[in-house]
CSV table of C-alpha atoms and ligand atoms in Angstrom, one decimal:
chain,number,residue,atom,x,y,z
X,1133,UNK,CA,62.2,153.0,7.4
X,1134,UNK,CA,65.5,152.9,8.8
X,1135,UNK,CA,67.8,149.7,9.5
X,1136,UNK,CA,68.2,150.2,13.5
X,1137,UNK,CA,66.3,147.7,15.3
X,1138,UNK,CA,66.4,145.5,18.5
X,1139,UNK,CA,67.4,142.4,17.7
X,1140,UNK,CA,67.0,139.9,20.8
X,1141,UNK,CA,66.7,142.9,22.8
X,1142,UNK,CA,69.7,144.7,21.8
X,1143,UNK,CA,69.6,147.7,19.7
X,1144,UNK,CA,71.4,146.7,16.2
X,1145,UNK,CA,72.7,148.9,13.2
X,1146,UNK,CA,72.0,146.3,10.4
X,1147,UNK,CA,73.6,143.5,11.1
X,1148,UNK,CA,76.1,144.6,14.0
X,1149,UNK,CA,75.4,144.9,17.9
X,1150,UNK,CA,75.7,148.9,18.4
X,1151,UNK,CA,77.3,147.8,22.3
X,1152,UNK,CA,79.6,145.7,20.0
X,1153,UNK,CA,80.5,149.4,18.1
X,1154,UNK,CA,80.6,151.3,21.7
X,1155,UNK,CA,83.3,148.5,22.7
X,1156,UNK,CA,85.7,148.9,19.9
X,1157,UNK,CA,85.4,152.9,19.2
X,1158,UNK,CA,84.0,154.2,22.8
X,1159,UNK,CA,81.8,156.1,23.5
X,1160,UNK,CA,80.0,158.9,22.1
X,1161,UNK,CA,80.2,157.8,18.4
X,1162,UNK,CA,78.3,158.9,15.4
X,1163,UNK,CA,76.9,155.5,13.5
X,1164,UNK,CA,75.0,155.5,9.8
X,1165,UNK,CA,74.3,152.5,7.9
X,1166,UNK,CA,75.1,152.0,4.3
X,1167,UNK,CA,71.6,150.2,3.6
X,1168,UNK,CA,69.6,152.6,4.6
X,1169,UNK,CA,72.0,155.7,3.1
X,1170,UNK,CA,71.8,153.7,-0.3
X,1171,UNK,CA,67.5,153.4,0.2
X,1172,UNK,CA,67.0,157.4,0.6
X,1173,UNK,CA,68.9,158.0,-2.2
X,1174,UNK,CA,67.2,155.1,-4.2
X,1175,UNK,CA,63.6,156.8,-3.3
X,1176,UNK,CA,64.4,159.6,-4.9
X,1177,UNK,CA,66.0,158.7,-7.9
X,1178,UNK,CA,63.1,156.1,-8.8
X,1179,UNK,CA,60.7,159.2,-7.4
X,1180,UNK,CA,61.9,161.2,-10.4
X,1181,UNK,CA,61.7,157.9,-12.8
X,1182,UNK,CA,61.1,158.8,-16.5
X,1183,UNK,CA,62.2,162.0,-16.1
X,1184,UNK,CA,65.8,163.7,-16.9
X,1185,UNK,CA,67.0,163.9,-14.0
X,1186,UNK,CA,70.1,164.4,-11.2
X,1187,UNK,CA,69.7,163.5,-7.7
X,1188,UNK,CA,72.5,166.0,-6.3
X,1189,UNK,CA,73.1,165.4,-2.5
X,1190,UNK,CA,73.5,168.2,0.0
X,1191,UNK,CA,76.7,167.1,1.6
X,1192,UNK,CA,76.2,170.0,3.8
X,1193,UNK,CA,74.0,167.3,5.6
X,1194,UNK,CA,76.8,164.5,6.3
X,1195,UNK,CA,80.0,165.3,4.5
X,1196,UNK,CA,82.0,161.9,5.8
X,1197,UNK,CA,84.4,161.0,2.7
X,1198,UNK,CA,82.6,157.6,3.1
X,1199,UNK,CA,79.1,158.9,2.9
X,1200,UNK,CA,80.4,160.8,-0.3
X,1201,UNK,CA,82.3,158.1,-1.7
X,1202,UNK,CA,79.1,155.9,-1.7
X,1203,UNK,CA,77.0,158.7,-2.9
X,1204,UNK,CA,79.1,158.9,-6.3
X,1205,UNK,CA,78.7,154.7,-6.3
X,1206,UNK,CA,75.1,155.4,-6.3
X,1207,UNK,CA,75.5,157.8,-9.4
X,1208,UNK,CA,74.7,160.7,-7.4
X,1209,UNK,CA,75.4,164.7,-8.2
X,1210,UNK,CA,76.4,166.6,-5.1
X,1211,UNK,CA,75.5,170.2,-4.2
X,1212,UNK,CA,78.5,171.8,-2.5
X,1213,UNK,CA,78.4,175.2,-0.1
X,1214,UNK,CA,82.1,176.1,0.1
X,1215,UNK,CA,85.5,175.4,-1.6
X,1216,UNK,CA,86.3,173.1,0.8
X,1217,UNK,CA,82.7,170.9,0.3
X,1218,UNK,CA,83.8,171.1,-3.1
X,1219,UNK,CA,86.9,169.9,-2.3
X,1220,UNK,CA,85.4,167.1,-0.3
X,1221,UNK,CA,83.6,166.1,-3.3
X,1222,UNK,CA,86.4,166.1,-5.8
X,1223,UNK,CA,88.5,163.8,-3.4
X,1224,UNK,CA,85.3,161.2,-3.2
X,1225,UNK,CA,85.6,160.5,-6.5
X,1226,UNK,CA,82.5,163.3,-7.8
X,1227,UNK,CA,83.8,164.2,-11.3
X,1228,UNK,CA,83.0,168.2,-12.0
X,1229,UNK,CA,80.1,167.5,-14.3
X,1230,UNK,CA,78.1,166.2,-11.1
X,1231,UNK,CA,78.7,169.1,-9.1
X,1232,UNK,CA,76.2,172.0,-8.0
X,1233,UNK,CA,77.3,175.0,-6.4
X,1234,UNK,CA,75.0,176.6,-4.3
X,1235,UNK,CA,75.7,179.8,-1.2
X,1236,UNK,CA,75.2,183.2,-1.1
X,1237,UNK,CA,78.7,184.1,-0.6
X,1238,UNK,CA,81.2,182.5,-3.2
X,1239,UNK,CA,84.3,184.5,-3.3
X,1240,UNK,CA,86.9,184.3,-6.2
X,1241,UNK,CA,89.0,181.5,-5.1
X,1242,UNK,CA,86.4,179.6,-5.2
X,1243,UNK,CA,85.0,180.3,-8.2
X,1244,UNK,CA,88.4,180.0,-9.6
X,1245,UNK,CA,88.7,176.5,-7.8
X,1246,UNK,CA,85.5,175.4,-9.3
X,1247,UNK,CA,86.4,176.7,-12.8
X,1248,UNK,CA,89.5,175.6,-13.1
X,1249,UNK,CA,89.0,171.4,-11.7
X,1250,UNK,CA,85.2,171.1,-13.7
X,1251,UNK,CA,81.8,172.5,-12.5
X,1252,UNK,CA,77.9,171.4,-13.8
X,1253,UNK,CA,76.5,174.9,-12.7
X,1254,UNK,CA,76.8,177.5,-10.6
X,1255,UNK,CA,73.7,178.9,-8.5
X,1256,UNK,CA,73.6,182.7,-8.6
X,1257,UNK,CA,72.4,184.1,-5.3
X,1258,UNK,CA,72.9,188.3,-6.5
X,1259,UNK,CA,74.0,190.5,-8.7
X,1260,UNK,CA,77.3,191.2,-7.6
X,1261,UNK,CA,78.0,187.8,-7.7
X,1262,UNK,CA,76.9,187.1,-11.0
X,1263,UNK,CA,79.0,189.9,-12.1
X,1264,UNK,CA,81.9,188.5,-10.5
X,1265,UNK,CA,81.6,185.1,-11.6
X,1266,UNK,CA,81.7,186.6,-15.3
X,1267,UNK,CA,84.8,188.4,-14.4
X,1268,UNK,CA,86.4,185.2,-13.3
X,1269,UNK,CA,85.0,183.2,-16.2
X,1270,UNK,CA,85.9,185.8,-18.6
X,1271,UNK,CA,89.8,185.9,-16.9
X,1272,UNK,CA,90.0,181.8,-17.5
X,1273,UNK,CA,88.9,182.2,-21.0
X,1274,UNK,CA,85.9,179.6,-20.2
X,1275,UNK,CA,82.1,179.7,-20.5
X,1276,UNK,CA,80.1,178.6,-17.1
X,1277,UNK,CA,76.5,177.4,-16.9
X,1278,UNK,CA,74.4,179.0,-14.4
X,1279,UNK,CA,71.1,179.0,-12.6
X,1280,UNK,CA,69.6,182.0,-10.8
X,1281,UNK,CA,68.3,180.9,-7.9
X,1282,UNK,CA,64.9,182.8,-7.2
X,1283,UNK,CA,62.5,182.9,-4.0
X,1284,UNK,CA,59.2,182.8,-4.5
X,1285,UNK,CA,58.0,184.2,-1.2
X,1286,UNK,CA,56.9,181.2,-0.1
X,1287,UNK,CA,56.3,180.2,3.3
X,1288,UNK,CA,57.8,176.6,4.0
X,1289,UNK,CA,56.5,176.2,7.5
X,1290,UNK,CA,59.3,175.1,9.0
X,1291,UNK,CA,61.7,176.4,11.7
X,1292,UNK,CA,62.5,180.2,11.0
X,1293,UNK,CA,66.7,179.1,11.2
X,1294,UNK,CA,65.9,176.9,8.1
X,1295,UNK,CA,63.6,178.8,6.0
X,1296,UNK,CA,65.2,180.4,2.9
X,1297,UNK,CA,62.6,181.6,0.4
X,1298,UNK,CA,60.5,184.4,2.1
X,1299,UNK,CA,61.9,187.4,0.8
X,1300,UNK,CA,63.3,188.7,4.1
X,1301,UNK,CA,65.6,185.6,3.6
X,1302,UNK,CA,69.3,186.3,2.9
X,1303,UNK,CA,69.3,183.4,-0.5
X,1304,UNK,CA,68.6,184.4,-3.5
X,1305,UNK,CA,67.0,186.7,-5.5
X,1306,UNK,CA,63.0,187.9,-5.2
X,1307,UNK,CA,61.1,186.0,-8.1
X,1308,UNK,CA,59.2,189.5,-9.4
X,1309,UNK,CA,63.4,190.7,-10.6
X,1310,UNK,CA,63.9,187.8,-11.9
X,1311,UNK,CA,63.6,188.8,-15.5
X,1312,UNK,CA,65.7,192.1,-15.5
X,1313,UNK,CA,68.4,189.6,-14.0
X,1314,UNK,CA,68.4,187.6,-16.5
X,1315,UNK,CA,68.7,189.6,-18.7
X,1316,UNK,CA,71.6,191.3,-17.4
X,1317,UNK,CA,73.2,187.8,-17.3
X,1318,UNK,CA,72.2,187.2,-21.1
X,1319,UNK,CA,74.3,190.4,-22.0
X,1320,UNK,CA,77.7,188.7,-19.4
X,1321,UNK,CA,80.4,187.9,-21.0
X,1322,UNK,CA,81.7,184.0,-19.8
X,1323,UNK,CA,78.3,182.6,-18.4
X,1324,UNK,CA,76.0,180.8,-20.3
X,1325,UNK,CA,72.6,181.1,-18.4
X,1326,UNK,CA,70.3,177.4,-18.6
X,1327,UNK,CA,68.3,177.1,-15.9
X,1328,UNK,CA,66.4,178.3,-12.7
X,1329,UNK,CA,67.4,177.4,-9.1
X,1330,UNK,CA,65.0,177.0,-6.0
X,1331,UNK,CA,65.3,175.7,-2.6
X,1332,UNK,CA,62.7,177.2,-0.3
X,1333,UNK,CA,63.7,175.9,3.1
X,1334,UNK,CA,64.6,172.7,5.1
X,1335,UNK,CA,62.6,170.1,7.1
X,1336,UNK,CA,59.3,170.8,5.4
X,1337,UNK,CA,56.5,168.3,6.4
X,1338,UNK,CA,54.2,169.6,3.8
X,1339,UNK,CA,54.1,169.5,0.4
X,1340,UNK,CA,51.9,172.2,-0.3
X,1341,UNK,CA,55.0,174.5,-0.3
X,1342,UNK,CA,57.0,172.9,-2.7
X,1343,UNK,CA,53.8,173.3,-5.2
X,1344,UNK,CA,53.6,177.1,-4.8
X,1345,UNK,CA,56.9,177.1,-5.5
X,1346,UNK,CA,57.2,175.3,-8.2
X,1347,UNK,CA,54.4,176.6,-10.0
X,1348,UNK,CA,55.9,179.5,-10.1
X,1349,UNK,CA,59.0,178.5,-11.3
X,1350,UNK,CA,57.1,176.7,-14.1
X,1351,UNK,CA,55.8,180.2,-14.6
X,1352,UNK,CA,59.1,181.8,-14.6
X,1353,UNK,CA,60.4,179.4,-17.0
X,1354,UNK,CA,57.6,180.7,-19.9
X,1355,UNK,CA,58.2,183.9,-19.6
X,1356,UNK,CA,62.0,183.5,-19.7
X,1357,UNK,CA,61.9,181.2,-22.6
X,1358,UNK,CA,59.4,183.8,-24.4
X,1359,UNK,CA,62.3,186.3,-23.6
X,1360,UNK,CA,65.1,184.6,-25.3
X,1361,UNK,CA,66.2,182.4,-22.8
X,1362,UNK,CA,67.1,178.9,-23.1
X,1363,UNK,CA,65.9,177.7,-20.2
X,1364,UNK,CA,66.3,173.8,-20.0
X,1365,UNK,CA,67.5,173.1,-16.3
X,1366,UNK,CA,65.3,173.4,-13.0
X,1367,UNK,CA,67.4,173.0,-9.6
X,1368,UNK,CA,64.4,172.3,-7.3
X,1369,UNK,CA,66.6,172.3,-4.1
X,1370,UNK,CA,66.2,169.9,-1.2
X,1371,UNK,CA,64.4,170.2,2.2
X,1372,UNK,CA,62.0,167.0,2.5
X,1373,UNK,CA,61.4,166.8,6.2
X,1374,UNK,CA,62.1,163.0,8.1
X,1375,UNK,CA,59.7,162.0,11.0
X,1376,UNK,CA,61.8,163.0,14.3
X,1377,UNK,CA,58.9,162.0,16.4
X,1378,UNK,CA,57.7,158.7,15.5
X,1379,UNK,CA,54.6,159.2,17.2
X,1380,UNK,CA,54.0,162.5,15.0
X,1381,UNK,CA,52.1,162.3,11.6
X,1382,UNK,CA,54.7,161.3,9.0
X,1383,UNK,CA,55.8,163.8,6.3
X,1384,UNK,CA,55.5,163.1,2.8
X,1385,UNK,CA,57.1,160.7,1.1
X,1386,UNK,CA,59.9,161.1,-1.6
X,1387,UNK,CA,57.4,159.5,-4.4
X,1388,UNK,CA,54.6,161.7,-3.0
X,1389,UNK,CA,57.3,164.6,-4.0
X,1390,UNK,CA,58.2,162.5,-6.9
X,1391,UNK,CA,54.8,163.6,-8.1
X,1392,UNK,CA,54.5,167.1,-7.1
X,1393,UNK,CA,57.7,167.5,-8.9
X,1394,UNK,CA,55.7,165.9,-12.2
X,1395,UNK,CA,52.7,167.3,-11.9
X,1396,UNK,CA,54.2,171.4,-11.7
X,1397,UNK,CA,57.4,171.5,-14.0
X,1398,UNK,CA,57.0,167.7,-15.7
X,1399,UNK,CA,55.4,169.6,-18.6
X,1400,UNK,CA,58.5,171.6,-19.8
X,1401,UNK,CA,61.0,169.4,-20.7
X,1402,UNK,CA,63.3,170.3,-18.6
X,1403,UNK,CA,66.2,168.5,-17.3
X,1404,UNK,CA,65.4,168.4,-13.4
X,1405,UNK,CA,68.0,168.8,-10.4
X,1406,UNK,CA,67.2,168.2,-6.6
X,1407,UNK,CA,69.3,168.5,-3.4
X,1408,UNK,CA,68.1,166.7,-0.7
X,1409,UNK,CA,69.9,166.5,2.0
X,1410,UNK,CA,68.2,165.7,5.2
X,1411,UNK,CA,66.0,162.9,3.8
X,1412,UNK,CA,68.8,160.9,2.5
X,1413,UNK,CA,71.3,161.0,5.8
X,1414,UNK,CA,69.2,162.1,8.8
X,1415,UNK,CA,67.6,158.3,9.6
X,1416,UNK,CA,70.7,156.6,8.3
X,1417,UNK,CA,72.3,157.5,11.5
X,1418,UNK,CA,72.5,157.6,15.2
X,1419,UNK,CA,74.2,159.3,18.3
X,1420,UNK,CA,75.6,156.8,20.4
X,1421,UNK,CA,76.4,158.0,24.4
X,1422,UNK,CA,76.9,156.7,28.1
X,1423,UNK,CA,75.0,157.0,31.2
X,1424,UNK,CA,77.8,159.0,33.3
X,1425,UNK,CA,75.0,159.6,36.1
X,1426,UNK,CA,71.6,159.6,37.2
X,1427,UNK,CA,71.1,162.7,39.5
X,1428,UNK,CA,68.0,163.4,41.2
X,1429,UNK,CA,67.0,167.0,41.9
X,1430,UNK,CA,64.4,168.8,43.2
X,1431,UNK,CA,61.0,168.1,41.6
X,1432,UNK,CA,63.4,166.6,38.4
X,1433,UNK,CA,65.9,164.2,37.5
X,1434,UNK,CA,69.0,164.6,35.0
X,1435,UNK,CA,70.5,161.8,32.7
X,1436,UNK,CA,74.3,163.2,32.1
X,1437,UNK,CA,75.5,161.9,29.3
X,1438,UNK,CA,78.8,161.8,27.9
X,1439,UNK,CA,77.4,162.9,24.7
X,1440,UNK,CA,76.9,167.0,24.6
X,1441,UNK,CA,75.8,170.1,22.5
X,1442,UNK,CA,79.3,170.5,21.1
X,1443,UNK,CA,78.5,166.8,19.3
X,1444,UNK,CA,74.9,167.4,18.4
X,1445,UNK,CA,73.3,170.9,18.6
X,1446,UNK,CA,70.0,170.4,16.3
X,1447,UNK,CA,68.4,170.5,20.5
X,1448,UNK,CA,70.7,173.6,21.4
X,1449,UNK,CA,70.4,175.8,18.6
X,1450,UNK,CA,66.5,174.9,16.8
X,1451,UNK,CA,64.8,173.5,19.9
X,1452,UNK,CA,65.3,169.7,17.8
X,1453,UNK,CA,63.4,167.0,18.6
X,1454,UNK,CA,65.3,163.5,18.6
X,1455,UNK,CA,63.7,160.4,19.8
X,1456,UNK,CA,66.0,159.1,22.6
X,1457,UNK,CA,66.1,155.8,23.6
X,1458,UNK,CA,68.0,152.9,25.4
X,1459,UNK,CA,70.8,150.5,23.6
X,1460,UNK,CA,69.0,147.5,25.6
X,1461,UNK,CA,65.4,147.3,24.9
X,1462,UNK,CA,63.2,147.6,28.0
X,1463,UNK,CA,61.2,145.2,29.7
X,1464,UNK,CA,57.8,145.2,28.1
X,1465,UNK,CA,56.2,146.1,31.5
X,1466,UNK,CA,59.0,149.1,32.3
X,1467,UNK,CA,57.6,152.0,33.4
X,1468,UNK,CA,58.6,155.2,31.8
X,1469,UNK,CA,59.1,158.5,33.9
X,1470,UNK,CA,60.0,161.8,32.8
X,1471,UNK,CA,63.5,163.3,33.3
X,1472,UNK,CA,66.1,165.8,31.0
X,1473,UNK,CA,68.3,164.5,29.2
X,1474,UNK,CA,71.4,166.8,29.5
X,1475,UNK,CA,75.2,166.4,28.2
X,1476,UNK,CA,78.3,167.5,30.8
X,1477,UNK,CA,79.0,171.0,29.0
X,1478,UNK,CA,78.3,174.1,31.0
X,1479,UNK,CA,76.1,175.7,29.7
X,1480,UNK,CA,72.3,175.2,30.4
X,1481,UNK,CA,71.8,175.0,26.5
X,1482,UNK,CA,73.0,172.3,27.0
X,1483,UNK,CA,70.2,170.2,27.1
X,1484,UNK,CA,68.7,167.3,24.5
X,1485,UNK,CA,65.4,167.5,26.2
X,1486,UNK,CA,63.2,168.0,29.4
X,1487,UNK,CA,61.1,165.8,31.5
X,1488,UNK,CA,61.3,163.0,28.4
X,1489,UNK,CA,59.5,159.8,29.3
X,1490,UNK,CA,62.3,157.1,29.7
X,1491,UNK,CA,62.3,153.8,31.2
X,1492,UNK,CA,64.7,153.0,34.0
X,1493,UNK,CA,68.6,153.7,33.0
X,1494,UNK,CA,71.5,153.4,35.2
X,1495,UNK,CA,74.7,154.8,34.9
X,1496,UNK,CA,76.7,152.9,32.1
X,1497,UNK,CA,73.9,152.4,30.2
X,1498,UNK,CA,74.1,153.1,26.3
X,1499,UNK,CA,71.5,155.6,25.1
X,1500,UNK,CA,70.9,156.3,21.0
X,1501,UNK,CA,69.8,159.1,19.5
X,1502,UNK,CA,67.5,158.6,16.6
X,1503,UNK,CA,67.7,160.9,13.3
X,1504,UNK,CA,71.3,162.2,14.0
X,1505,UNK,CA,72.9,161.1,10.6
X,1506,UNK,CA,72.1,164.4,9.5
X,1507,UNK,CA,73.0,168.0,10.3
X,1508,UNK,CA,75.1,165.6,13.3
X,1509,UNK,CA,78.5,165.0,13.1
X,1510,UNK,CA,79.1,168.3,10.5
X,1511,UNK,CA,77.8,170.6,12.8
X,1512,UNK,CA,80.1,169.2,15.6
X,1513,UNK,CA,83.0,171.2,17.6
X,1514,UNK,CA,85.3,171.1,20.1
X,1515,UNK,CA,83.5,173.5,22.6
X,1516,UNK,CA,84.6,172.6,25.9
X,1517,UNK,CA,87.8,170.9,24.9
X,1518,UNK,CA,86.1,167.5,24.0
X,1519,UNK,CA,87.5,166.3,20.9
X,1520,UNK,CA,85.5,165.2,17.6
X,1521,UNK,CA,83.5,162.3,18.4
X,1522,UNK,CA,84.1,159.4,15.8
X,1523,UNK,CA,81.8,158.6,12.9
X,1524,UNK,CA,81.2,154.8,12.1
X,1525,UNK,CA,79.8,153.7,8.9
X,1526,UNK,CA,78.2,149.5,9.0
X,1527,UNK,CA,77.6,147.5,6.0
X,1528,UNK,CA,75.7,144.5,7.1
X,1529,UNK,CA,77.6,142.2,9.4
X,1530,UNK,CA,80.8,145.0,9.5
X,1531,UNK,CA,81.5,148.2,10.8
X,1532,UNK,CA,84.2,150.8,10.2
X,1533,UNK,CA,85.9,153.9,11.5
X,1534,UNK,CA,85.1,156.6,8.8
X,1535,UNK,CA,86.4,159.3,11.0
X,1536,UNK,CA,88.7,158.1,14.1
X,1537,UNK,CA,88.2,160.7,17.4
X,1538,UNK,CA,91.2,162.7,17.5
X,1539,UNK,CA,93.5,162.1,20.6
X,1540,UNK,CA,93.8,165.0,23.2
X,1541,UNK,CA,97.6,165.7,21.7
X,1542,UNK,CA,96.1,165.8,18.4
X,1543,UNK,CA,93.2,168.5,20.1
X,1544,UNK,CA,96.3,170.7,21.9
X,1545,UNK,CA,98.6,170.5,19.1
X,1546,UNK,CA,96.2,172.6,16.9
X,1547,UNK,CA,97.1,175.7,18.5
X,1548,UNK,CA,100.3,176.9,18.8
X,1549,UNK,CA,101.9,179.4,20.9
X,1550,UNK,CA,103.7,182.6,19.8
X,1551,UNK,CA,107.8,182.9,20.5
X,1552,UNK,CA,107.2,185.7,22.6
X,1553,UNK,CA,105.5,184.0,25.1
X,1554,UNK,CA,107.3,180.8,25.4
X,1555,UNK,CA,109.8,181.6,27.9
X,1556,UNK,CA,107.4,183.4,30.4
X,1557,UNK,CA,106.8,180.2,32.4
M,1748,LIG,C1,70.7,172.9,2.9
M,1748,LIG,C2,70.4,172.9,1.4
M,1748,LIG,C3,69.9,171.8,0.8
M,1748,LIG,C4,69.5,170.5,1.6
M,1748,LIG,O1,68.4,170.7,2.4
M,1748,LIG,P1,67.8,169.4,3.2
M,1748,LIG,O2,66.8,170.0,4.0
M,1748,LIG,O3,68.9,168.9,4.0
M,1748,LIG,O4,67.3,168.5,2.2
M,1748,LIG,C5,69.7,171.8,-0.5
M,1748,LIG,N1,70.0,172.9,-1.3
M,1748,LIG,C6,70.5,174.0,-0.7
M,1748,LIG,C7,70.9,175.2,-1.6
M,1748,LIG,C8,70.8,174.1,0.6
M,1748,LIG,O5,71.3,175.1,1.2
């Protein structure tokens, strides 16, 4: 459930009138709603009820200040990719002892970064980087909890861009090493080994492959406790898919997961970690465009939007389904004809969908994208020369700017050109 309905006919984000939005920032904007943002992350907390546990959010997903700064209200953990996510989450108000770092390729500055303004754990993805956390560690004179994080060879069934725990997958290491590693990081000098890390994939509608996977991290977790190991932490990852086709079969729900989570690793006493991402931002937001025309072509019709690939390119780059829909609700009796929906960049990739079944829509009409709070707005870039497209946030009756579009001085100032070539005009 998400908090974007037609209210007398006009599509609302809680309490406010999106055209109200589209007036005030123009169009395209990014728009999420606090309400719903807060619900996600309330599923799975109370999913995981009774057990010790940290709801860390991927901010890879929606990394707005805003978004993180209500996160932390919530009494979230966050799971950052990069120095500069962690960054991100240190400015929000995330104190070090709620956050997760996760990525395959942390170099030393950011391991020194981390170390140095407070950390809960890091996620080791290989060997070498285990070994050079140590050296880091052992440099600062400090001792840093750790995770390994395994894959399970598990196939998540999702898209193959988002899978991560097959073993041809770049994250991680393969589950059957996992005991010579840690060992190895039992005998490294400034890391202090407490747990296990997973995250198999994102957008999963089933939740058969979080099982696998989890039983055999509860597995794992025997046989590295009847090695020596203290093993009292389980990062379970994220990767609960949403419904991007409302008329598709919904996936699980978060308590569903809740249970799964229970019934495989409840047993063990462990303190338990997840990082969803997705589940919490991706229906707490929409895209927001204009009609710029309706062209008719040969055998098909285009809707050119002023919203492009360069501002949402889940379509572009994994063939993304997002439910697209008018600001103003049709008549009940409109009928609904198939066209593509297609932004103004040049490049046929360019393109949100195909012969879509819409009602009639004119140019100047307001079009929203469902599902676009996630994996939206972060994954945005200038391509084209279009600047950033704003990012609103509404909480009930009132709406903000949480990221203001850059002007086109702001976009040309970036770059800067060399001495050498000023005077060849
Ligand atoms: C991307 C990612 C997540 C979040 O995945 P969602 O599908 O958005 O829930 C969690 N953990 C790690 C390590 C990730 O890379």
């Amino acid at each position: 459930m998400d908090h974007f309905l037609y209210q007398n006919g006009v599509l609302h984000a809680e309490e406010v009138a999106i055209p109200e939005i589209a007036a005030s920032v123009g169009t395209p904007f990014y728009v999420y709603s606090t309400a719903t943002l807060t619900r996600h992350y309330q599923l799975f907390d109370d999913a995981l009820d009774g057990m010790d546990h940290l709801v860390c959010y991927a901010m890879k997903a929606n990394s707005n200040q805003a978004v993180l700064r209500l996160m932390a209200s919530l009494g979230a953990g966050v799971d950052v990719v990069s120095g500069g996510e962690y960054r991100r989450a240190r400015a929000a108000g995330f104190s070090g002892d709620r956050i997760v770092f996760s990525g395959v390729g942390k170099t030393v500055e950011e391991m020194e970064l981390a170390l140095t303004g407070g950390i809960r754990q890091f996620n080791i993805e290989s060997e070498p980087e285990m070994v050079a956390l140590s050296e880091v560690a052992s440099r600062l004179g400090v001792s840093v909890p750790i995770t390994v994080r395994v894959k399970p060879d598990v196939d998540a069934k999702t898209h193959e861009k988002i899978a991560t725990g097959k073993s041809e997958n770049k994250f991680g290491i393969p589950i059957a090493k996992a005991r010579d590693v840690y060992r190895q990081a039992a005998t490294l000098p400034g890391l202090e080994v407490i747990g296990i890390d997973v995250h198999i994939g994102s957008q999963l509608t089933e939740l058969e492959p979080f099982e696998t996977a989890y039983l055999k991290v509860a597995e794992l977790t025997e046989e590295l406790r009847s090695d020596g190991h203290d093993i009292r932490r389980l990062d379970l990852g994220g990767g609960l898919g949403i419904p991007y086709e409302r008329s598709n079969e919904a996936p699980p729900l978060p308590t569903d997961y809740g249970e799964v989570v229970r019934r495989t690793v409840g047993h063990l006493g462990c303190e338990i970690e997840i990082e969803p991402g997705r589940l919490i931002a991706g229906n707490a937001g929409l895209l927001v465009a204009s009609t710029i025309y309706v062209k008719e072509g040969e055998g098909r019709d285009f809707l050119i939007l002023d919203a492009a690939m360069n501002d949402l390119i889940r379509p572009a780059m994994y063939s993304a389904f997002h439910d697209i829909f008018p600001v103003i609700e049709p008549d009940a009796g409109a009928e609904y004809a198939p066209i593509d929906i297609v932004g103004p960049v040049c490049e046929t990739g360019d393109t949100f969908t195909r012969q879509r079944p819409m009602p009639p829509v004119e140019a100047g009409d307001l079009i929203a994208f469902r599902s676009a709070g996630a994996y939206g707005a972060v994954m945005s870039s200038e391509y084209n020369s279009r600047p950033l497209i704003p990012e609103v946030l509404v909480h009930g009756d009132q709406f903000d700017v949480i990221r203001a579009r850059p002007t086109y001085e702001d976009m040309i100032n970036r770059d800067s050109i060399p001495a050498w070539l000023e005077g060849l005009d």
